CSV table of N, CA, C and O in Angstrom, one decimal:
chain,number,residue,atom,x,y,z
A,1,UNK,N,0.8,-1.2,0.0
A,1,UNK,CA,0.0,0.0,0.0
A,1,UNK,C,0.9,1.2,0.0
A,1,UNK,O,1.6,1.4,1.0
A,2,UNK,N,0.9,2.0,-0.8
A,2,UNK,CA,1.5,3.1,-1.6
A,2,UNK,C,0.6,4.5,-1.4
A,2,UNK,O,-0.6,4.5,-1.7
A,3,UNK,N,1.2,5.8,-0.6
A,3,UNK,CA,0.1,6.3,-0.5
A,3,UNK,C,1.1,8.3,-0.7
A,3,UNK,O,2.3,8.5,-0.5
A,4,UNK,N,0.5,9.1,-1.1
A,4,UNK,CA,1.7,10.6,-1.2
A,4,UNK,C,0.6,11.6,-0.3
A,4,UNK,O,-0.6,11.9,-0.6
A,5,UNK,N,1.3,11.8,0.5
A,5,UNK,CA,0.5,13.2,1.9
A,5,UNK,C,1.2,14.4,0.9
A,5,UNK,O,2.4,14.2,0.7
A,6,UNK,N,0.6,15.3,0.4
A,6,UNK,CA,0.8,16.5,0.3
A,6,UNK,C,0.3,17.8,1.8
A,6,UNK,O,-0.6,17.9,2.5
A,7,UNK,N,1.7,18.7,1.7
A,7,UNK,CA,1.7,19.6,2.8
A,7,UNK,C,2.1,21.0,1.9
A,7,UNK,O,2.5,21.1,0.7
A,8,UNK,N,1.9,21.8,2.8
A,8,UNK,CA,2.5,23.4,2.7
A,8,UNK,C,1.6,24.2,1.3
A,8,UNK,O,2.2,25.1,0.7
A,9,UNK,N,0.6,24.0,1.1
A,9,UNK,CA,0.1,25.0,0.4
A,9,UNK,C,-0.4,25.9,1.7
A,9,UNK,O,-0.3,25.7,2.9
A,10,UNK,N,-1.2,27.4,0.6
A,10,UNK,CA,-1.8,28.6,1.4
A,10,UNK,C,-2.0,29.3,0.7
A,10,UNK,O,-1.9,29.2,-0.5
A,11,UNK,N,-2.5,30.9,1.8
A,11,UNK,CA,-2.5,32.0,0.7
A,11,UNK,C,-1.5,33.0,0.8
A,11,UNK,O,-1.2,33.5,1.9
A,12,UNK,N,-1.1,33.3,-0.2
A,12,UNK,CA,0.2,34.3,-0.5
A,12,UNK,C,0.0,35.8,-1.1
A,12,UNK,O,-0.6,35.8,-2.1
A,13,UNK,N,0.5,36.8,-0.7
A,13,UNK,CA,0.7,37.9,-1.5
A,13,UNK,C,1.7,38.0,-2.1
A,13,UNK,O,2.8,37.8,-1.7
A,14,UNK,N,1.0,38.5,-4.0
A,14,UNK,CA,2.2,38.3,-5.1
A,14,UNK,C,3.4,38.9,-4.6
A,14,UNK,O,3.5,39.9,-3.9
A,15,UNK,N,4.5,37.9,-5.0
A,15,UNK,CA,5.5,38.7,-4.6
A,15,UNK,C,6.4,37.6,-3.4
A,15,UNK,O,7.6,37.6,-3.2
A,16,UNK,N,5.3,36.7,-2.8
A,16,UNK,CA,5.9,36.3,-1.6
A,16,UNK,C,6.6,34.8,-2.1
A,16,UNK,O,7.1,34.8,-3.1
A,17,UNK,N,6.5,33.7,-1.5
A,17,UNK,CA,7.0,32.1,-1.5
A,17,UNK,C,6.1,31.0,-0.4
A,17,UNK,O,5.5,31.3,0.6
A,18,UNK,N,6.1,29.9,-0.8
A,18,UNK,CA,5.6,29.1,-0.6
A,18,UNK,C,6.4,27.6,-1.2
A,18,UNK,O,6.7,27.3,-2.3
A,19,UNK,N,6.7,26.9,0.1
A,19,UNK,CA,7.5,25.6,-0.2
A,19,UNK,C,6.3,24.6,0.0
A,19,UNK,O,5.7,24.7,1.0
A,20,UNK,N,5.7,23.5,-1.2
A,20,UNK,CA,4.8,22.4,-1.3
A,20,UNK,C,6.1,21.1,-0.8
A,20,UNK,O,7.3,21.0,-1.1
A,21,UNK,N,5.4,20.4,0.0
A,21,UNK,CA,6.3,18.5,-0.1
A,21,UNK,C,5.2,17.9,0.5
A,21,UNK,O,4.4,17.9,1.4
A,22,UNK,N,5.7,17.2,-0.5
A,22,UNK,CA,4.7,15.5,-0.8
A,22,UNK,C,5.7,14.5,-0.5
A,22,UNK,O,6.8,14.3,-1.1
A,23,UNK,N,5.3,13.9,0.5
A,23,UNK,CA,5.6,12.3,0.9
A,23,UNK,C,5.2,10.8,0.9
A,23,UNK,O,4.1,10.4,1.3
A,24,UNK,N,6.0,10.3,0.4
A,24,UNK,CA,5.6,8.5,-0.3
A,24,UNK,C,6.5,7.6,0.9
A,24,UNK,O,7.7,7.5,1.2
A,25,UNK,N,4.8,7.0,1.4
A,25,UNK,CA,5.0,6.1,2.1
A,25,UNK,C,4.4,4.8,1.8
A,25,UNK,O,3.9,4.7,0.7
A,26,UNK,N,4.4,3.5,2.8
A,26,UNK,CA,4.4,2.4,2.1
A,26,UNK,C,5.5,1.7,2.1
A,26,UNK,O,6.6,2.0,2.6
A,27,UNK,N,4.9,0.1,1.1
A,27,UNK,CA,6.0,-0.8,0.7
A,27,UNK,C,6.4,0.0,-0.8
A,27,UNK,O,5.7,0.1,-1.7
A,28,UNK,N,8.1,0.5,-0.7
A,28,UNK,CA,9.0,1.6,-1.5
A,28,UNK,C,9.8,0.5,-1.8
A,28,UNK,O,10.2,-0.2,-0.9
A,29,UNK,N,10.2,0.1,-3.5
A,29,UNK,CA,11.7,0.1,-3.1
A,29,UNK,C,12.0,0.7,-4.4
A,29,UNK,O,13.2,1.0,-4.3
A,30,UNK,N,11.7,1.0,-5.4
A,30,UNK,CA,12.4,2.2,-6.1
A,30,UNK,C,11.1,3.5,-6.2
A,30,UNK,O,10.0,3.3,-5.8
A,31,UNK,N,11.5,4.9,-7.0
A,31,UNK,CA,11.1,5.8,-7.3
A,31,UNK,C,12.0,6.3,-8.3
A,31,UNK,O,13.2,6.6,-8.2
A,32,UNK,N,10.9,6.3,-9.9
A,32,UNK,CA,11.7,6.6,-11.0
A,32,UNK,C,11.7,8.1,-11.2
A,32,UNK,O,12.7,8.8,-11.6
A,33,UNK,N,10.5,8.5,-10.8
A,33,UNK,CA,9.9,10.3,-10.8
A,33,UNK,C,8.8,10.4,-10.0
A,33,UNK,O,7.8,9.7,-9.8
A,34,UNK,N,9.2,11.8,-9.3
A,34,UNK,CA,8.4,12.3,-8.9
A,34,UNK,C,7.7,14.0,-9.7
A,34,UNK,O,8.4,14.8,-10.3
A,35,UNK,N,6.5,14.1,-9.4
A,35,UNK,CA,6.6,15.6,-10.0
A,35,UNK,C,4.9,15.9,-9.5
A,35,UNK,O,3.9,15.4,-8.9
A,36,UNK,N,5.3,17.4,-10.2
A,36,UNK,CA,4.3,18.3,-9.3
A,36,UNK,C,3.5,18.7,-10.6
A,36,UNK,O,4.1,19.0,-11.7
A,37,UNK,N,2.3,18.7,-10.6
A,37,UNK,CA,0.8,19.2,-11.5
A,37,UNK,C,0.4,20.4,-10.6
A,37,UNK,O,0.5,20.5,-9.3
A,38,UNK,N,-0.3,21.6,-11.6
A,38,UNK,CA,-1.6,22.4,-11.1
A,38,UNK,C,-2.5,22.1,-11.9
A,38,UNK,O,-2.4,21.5,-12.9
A,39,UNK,N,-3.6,22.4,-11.4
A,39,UNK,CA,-4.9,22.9,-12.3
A,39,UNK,C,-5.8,23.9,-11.5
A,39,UNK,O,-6.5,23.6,-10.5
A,40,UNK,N,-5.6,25.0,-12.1
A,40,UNK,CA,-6.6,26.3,-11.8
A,40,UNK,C,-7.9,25.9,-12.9
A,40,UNK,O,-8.1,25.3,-13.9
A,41,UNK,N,-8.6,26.8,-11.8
A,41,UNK,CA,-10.7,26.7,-12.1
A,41,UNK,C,-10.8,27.1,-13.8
A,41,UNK,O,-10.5,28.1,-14.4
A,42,UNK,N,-11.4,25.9,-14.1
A,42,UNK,CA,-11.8,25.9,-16.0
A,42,UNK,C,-10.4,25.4,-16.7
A,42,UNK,O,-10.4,24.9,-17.8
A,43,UNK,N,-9.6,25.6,-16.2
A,43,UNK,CA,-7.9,25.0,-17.0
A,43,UNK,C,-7.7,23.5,-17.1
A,43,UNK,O,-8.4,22.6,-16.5
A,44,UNK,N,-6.7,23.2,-18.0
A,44,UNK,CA,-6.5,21.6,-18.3
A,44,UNK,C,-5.4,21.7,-16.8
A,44,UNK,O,-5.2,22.6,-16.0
A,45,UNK,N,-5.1,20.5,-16.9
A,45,UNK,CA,-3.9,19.8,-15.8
A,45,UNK,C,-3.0,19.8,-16.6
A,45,UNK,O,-3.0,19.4,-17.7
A,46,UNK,N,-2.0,20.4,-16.0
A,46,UNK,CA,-0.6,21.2,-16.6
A,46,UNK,C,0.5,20.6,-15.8
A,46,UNK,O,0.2,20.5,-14.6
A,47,UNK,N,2.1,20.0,-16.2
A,47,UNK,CA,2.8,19.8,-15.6
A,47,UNK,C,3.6,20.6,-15.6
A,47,UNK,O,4.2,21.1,-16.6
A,48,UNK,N,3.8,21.1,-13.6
A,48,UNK,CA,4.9,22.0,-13.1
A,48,UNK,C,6.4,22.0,-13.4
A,48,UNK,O,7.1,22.8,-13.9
A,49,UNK,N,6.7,20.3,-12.9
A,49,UNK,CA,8.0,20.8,-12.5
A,49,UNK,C,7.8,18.8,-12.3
A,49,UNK,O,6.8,18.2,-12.0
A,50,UNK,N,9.4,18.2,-12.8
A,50,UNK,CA,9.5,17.1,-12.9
A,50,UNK,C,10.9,16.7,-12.6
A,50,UNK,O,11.9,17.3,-13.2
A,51,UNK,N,11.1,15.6,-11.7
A,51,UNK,CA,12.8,15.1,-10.8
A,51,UNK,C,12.7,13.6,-11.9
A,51,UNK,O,11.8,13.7,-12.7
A,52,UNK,N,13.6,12.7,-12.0
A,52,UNK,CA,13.8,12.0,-12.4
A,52,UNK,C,14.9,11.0,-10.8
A,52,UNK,O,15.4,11.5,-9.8
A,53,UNK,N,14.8,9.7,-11.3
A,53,UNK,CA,15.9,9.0,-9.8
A,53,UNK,C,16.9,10.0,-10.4
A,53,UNK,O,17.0,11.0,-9.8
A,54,UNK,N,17.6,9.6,-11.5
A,54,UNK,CA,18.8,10.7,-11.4
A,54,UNK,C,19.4,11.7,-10.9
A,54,UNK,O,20.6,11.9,-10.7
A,55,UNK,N,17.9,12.6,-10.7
A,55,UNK,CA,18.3,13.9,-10.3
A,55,UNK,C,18.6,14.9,-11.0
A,55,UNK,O,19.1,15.9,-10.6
A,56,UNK,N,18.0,14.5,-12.8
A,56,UNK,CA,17.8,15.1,-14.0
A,56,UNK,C,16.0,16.1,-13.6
A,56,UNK,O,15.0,15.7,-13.0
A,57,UNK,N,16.1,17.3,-14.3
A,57,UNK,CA,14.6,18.8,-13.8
A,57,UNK,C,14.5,19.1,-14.7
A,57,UNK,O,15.5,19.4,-15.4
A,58,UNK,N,13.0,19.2,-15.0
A,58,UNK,CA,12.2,19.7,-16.0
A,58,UNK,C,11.2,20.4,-15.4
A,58,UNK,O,10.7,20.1,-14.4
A,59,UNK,N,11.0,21.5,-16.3
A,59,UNK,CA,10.2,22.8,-15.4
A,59,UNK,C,9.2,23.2,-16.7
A,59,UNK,O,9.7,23.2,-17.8
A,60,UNK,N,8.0,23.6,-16.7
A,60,UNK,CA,7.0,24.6,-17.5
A,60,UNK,C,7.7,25.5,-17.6
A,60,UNK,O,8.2,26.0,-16.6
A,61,UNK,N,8.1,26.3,-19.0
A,61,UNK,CA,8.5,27.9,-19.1
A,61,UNK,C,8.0,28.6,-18.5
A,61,UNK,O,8.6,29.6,-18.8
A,62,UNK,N,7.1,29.0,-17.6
A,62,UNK,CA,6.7,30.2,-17.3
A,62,UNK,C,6.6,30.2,-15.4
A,62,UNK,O,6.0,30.8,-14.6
A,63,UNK,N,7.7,29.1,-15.4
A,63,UNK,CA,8.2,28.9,-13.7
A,63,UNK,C,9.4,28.5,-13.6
A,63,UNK,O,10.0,28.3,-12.5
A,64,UNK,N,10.0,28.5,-15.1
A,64,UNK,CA,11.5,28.9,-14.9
A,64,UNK,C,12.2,29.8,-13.9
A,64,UNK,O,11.5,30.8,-13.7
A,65,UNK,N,12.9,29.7,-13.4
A,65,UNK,CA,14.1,30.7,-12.8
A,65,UNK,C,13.0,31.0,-11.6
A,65,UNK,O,13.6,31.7,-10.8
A,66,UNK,N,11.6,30.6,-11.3
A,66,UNK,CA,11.1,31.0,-10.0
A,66,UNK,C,10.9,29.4,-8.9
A,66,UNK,O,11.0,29.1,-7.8
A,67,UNK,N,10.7,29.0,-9.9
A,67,UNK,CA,10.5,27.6,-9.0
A,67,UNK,C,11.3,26.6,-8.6
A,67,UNK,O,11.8,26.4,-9.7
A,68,UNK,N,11.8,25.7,-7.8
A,68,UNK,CA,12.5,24.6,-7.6
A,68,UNK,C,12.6,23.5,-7.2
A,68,UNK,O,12.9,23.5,-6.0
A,69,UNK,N,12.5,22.1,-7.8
A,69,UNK,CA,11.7,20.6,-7.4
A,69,UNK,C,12.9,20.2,-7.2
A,69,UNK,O,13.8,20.4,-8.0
A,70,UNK,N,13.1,19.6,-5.9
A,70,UNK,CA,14.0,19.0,-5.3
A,70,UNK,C,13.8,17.7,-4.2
A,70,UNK,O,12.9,17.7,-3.3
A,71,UNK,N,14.7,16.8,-4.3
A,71,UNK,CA,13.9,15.7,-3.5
A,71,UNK,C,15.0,14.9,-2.0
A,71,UNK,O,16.3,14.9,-2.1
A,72,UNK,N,14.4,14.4,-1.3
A,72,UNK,CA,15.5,13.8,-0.3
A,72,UNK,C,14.7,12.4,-0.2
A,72,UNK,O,13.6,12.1,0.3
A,73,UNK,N,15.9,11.6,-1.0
A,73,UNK,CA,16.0,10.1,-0.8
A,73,UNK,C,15.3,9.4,0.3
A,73,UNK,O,14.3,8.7,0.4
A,74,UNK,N,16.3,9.9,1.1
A,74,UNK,CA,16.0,9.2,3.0
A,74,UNK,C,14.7,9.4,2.8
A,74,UNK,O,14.2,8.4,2.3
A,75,UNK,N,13.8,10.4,3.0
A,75,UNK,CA,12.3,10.2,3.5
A,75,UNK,C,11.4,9.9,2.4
A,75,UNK,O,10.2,9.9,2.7
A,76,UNK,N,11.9,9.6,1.1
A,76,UNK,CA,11.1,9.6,-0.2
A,76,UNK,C,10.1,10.9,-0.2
A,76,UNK,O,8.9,10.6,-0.4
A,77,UNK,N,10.4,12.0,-0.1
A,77,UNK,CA,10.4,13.3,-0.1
A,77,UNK,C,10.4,14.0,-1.4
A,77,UNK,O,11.4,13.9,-2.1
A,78,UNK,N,9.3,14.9,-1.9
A,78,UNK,CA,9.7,16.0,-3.1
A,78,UNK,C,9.2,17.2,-2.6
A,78,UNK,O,8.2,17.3,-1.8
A,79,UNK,N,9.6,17.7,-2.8
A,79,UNK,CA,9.5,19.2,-3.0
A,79,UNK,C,9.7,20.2,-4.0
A,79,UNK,O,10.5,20.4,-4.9
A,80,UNK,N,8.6,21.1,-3.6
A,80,UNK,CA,8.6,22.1,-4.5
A,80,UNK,C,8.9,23.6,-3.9
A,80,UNK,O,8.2,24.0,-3.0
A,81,UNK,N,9.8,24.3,-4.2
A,81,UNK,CA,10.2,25.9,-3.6
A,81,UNK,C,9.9,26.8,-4.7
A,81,UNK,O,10.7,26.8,-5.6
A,82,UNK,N,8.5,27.7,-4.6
A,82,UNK,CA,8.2,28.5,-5.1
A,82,UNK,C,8.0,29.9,-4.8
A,82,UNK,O,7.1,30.4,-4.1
A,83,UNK,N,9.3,30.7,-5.5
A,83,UNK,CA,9.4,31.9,-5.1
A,83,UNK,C,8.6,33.4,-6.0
A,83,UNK,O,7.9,33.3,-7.0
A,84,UNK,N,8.9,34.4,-5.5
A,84,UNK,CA,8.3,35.3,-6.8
A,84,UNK,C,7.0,34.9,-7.2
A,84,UNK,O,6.9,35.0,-8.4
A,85,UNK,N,5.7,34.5,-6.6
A,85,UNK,CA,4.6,33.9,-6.9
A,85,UNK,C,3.6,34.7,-7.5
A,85,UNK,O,3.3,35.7,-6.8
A,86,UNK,N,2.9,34.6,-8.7
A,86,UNK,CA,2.4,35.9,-9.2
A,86,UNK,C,0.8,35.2,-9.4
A,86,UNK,O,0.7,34.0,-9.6
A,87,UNK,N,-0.5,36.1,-9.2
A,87,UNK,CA,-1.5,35.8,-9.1
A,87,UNK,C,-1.8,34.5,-10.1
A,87,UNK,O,-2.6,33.6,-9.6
A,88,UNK,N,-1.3,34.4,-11.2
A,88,UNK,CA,-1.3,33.7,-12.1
A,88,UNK,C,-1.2,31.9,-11.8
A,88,UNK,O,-1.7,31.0,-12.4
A,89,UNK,N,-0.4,32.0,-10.7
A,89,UNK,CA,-0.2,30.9,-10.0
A,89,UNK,C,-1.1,29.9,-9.0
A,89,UNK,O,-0.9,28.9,-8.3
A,90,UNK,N,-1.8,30.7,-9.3
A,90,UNK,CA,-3.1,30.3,-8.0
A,90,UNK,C,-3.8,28.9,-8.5
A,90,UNK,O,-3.8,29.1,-9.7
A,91,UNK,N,-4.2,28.0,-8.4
A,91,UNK,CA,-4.4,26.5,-8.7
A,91,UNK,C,-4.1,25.7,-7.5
A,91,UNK,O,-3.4,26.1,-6.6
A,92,UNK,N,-4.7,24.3,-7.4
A,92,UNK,CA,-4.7,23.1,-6.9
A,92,UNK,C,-3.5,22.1,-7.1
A,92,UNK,O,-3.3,21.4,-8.1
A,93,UNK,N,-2.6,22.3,-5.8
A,93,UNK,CA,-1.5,21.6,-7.1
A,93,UNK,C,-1.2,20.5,-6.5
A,93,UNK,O,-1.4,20.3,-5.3
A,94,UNK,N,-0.8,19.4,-7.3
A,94,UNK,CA,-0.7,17.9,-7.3
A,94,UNK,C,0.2,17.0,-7.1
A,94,UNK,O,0.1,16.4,-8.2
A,95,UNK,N,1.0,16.5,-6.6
A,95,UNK,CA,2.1,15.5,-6.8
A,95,UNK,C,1.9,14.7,-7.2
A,95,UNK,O,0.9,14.1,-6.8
A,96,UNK,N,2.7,13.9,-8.5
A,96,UNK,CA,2.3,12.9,-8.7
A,96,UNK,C,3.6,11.8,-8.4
A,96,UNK,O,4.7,12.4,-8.1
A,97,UNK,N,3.5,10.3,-8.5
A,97,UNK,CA,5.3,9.6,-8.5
A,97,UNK,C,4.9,8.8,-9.3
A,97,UNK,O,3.7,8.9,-9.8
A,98,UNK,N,5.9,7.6,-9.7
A,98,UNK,CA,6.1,6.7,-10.5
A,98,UNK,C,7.0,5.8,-9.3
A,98,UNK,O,8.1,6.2,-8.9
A,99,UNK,N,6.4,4.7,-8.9
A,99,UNK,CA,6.5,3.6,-7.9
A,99,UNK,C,6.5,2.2,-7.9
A,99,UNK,O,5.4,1.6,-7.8
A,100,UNK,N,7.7,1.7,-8.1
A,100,UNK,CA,7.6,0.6,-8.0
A,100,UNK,C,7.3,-0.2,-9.6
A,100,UNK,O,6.3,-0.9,-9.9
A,101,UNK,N,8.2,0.1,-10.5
A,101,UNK,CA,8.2,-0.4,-11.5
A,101,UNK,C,7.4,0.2,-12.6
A,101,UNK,O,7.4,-0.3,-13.7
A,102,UNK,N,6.6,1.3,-12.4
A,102,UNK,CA,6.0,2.2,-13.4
A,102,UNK,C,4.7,2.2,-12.9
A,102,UNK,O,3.9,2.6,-13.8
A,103,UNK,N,3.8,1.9,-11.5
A,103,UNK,CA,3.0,2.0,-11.0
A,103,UNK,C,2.8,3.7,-10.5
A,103,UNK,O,3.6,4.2,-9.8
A,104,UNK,N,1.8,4.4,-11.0
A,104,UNK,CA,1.3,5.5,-10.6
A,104,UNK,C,0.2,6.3,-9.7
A,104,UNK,O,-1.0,6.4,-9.9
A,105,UNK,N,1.1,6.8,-8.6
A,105,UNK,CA,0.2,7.5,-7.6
A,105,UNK,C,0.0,9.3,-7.7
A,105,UNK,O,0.6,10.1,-8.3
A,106,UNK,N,-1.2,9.4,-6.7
A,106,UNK,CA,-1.3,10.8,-6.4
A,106,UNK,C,-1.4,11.2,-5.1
A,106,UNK,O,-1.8,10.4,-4.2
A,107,UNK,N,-1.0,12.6,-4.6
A,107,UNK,CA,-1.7,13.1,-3.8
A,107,UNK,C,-2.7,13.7,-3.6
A,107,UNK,O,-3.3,13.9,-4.7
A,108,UNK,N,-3.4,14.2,-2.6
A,108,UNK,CA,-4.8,14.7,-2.0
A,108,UNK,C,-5.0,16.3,-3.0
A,108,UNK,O,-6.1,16.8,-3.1
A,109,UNK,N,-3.9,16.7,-3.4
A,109,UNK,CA,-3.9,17.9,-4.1
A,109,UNK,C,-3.5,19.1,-2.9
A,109,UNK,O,-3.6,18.6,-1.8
A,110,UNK,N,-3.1,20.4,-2.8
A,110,UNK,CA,-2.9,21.4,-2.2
A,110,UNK,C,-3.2,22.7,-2.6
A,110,UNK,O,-2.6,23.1,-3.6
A,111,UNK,N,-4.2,23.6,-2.0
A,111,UNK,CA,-4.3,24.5,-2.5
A,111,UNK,C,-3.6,25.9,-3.1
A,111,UNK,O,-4.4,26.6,-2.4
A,112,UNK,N,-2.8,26.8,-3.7
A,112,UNK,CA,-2.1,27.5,-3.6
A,112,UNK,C,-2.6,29.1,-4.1
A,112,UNK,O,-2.8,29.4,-5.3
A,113,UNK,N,-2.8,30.0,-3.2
A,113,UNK,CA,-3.5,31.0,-3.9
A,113,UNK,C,-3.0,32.4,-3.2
A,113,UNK,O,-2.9,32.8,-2.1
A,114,UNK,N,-2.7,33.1,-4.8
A,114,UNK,CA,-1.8,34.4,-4.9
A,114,UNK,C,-2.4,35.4,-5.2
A,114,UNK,O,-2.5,35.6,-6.4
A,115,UNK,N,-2.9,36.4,-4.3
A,115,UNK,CA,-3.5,37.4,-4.5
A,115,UNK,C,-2.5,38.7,-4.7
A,115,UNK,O,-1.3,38.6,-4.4
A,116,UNK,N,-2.8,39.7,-5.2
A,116,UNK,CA,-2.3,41.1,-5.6
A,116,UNK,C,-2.4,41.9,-4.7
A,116,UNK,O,-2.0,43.1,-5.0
């Protein structure tokens, strides 16, 4: 049983930061990727920001140079560090992994909202 707690959404004034992490617990014994989804109200599901085991990042252009997906092994841990947050940003955001041989989970989702 395979299961990802998402933490640390809220509400932010543009301008400010907000760190998301999602944790995979359970029976683990590899993690190929982890990564982070939004979807704001009427929009498709969009991918944020993507880790690879490697330790290879892939980011949406328009959260380049503000955002940062980073992960710690030890607790099967991802994270997301989002700085410079602009109203635009405001959405439900998601973690997703790849577990255990290409088996795919989610979390509960987190709210994230940037007012002006």
């Amino acid at each position: 049983q395979v299961q990802l707690v998402e933490s640390g959404g809220g509400l932010v004034q543009a301008g400010g930061s907000l760190r998301l992490s999602c944790a995979a617990s359970g029976t683990i014994f590899s993690i190929s990727a982890m990564r982070w989804y939004r979807q704001a109200p009427g929009k498709q599901r969009e991918l944020v920001a993507n880790i690879v085991s490697g330790g290879s990042t892939n980011y949406l252009d328009s959260v380049k140079g503000r955002f940062t997906i980073s992960r710690d092994n030890g607790k099967n841990t991802v994270y997301l560090q989002m700085n410079s947050l602009k109203p635009e940003d405001t959405a439900v955001y998601y973690c997703n992994a790849i577990i255990n041989h290409g088996s795919a989970y989610w979390g509960q989702g987190t709210q994230v909202t940037v007012s002006s």
